[in-house]
Coordinates of N, CA and C in Angstrom, one line a residue:
X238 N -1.6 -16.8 -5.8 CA -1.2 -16.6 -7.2 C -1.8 -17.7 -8.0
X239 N -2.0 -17.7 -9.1 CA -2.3 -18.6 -10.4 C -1.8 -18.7 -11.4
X240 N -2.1 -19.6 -12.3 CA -1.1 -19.8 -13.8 C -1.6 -18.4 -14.5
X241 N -1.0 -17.9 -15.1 CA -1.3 -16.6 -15.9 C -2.2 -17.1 -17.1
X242 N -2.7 -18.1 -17.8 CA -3.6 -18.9 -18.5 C -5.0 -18.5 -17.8
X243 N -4.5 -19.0 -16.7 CA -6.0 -18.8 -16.1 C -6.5 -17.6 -15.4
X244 N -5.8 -16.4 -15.9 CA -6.2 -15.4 -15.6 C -6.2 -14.0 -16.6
X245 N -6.4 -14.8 -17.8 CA -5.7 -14.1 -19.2 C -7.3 -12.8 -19.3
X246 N -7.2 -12.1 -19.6 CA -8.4 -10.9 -19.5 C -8.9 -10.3 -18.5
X247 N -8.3 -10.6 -17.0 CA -9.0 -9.8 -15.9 C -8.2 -8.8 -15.6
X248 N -9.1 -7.8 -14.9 CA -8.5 -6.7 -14.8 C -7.4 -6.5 -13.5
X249 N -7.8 -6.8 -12.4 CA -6.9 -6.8 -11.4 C -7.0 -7.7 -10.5
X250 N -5.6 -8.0 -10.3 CA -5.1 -9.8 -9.9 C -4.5 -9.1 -8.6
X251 N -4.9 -9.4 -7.9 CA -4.1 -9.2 -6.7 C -2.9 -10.6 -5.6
X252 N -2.0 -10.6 -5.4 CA -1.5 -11.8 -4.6 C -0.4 -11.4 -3.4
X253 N -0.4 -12.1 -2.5 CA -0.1 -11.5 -1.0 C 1.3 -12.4 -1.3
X254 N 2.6 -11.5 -0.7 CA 4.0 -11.4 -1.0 C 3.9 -11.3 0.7
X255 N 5.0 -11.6 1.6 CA 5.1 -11.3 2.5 C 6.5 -10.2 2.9
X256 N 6.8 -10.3 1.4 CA 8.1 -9.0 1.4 C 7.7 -7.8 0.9
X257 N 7.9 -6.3 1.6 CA 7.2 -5.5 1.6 C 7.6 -4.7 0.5
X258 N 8.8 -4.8 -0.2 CA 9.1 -4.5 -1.7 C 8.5 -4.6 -2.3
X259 N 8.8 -6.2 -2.7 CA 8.3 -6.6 -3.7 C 6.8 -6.5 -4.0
X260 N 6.0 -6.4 -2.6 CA 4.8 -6.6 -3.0 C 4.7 -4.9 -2.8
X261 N 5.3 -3.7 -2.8 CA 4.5 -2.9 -3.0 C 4.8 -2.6 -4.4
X262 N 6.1 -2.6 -5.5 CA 6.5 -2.8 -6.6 C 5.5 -3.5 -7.4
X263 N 4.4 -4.4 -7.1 CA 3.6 -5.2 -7.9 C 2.7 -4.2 -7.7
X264 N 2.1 -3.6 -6.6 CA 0.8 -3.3 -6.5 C 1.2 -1.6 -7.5
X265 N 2.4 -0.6 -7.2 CA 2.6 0.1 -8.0 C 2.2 0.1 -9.4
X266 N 3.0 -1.2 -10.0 CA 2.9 -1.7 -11.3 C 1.3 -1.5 -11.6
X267 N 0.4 -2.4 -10.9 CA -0.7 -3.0 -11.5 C -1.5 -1.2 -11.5
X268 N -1.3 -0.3 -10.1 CA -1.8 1.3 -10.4 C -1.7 2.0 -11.5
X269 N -0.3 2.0 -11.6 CA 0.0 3.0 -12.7 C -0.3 2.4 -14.1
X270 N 0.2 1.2 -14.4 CA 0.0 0.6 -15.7 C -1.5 0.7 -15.9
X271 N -2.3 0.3 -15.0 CA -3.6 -0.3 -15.7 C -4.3 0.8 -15.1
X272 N -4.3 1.7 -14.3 CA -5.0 3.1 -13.7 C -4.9 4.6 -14.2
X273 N -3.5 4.4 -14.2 CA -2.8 5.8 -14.3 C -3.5 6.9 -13.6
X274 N -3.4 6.8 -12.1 CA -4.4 7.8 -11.2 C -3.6 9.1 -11.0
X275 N -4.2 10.6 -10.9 CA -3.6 11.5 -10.4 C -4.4 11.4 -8.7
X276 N -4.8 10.6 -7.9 CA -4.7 10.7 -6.8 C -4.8 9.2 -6.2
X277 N -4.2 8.9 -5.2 CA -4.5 7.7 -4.5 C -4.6 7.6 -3.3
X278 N -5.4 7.1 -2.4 CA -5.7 6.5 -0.9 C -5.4 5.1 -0.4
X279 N -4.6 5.4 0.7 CA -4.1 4.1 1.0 C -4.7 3.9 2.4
X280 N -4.8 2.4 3.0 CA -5.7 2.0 4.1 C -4.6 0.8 4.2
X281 N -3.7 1.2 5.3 CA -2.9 0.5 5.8 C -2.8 0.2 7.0
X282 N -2.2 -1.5 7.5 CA -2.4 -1.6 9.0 C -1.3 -1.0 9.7
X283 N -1.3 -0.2 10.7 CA -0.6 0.2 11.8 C 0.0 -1.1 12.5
X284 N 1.7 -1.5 11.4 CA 2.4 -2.3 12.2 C 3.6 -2.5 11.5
X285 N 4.5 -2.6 11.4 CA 5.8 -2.6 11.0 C 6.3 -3.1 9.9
X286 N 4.8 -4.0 9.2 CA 5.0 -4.9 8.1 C 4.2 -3.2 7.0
X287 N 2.8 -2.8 7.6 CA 2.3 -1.9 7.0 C 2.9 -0.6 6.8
X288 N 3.4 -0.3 7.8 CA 4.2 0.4 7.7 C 5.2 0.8 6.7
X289 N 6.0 -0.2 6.8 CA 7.5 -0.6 5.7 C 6.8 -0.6 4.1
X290 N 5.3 -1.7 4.2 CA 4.6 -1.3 2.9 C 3.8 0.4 2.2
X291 N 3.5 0.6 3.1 CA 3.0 2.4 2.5 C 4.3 2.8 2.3
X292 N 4.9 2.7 3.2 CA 6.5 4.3 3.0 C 6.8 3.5 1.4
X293 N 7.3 2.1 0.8 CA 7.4 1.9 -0.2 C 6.5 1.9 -1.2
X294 N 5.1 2.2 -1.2 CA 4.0 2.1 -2.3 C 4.1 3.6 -2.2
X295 N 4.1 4.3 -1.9 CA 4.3 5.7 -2.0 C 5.6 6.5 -2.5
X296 N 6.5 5.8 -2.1 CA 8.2 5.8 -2.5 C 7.8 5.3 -4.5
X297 N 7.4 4.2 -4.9 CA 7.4 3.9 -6.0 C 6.2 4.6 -6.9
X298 N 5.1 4.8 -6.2 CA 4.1 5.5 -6.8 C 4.7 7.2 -7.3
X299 N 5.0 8.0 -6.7 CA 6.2 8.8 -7.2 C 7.2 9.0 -7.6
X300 N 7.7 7.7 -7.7 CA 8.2 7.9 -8.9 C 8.0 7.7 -9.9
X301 N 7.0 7.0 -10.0 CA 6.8 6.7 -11.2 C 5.7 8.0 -11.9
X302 N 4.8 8.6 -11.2 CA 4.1 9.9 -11.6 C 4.1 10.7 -10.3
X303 N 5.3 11.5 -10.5 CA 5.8 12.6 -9.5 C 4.6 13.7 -9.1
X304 N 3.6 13.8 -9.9 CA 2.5 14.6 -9.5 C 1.3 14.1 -8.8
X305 N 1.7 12.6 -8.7 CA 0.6 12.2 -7.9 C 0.1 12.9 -6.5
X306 N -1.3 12.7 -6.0 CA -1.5 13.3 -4.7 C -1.7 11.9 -4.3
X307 N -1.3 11.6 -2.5 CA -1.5 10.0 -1.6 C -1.9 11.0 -0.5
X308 N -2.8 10.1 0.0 CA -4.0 10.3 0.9 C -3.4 8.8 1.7
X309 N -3.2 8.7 3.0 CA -2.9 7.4 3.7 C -3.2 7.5 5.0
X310 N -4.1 6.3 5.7 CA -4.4 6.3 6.9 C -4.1 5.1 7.4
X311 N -3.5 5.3 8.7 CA -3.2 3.8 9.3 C -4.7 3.4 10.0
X312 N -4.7 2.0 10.4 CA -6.1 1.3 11.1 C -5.2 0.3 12.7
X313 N -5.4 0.3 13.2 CA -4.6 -0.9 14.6 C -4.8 -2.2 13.9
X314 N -3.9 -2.7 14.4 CA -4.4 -4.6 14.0 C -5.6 -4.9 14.4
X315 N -6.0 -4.6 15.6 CA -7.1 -5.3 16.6 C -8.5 -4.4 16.0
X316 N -8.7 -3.4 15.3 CA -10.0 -2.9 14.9 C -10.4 -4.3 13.9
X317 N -11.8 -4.1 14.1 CA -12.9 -4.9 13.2 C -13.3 -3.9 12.7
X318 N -13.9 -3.1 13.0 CA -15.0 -2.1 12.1 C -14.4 -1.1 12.1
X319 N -14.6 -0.3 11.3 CA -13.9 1.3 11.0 C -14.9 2.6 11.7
X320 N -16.3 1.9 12.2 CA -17.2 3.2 12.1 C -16.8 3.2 13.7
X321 N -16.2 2.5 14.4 CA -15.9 3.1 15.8 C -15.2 3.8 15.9

């Protein structure tokens, strides 16, 4: 995270929450306000923390635009590369 001063004009700020609410409620926020997508893809880790985070970023993403379409794939902790 940083002072909001020093981050006054950019487009997306991202910062790591280790509560899976709150941080999928920010990341909601920052989609819908500054995006407003009719489709989203999510790339989440396959584990109890990731987990807990998609069912909630998806829970808040519809509600907030009920017509959205979510596209979501889990990945293992232990992959490095995706093309295996």
């Amino acid at each position: 995270a940083a002072h909001p001063k020093l981050l006054e004009g950019e487009g997306l700020v991202l910062c790591h929450s280790n509560v899976t609410v709150e941080d999928a409620k920010s990341m909601t926020e920052g989609i819908t306000r500054k995006l407003k997508p009719r489709t989203v893809a999510t790339l989440y880790i396959e584990s109890e923390w990731g987990e807990s985070y998609n069912q909630h970023l998806e829970k808040f993403l519809r509600a907030d635009i009920p017509e959205i379409e979510i596209t979501s794939a889990a990945h293992h902790p232990d992959e490095r590369d995706f093309r295996s």
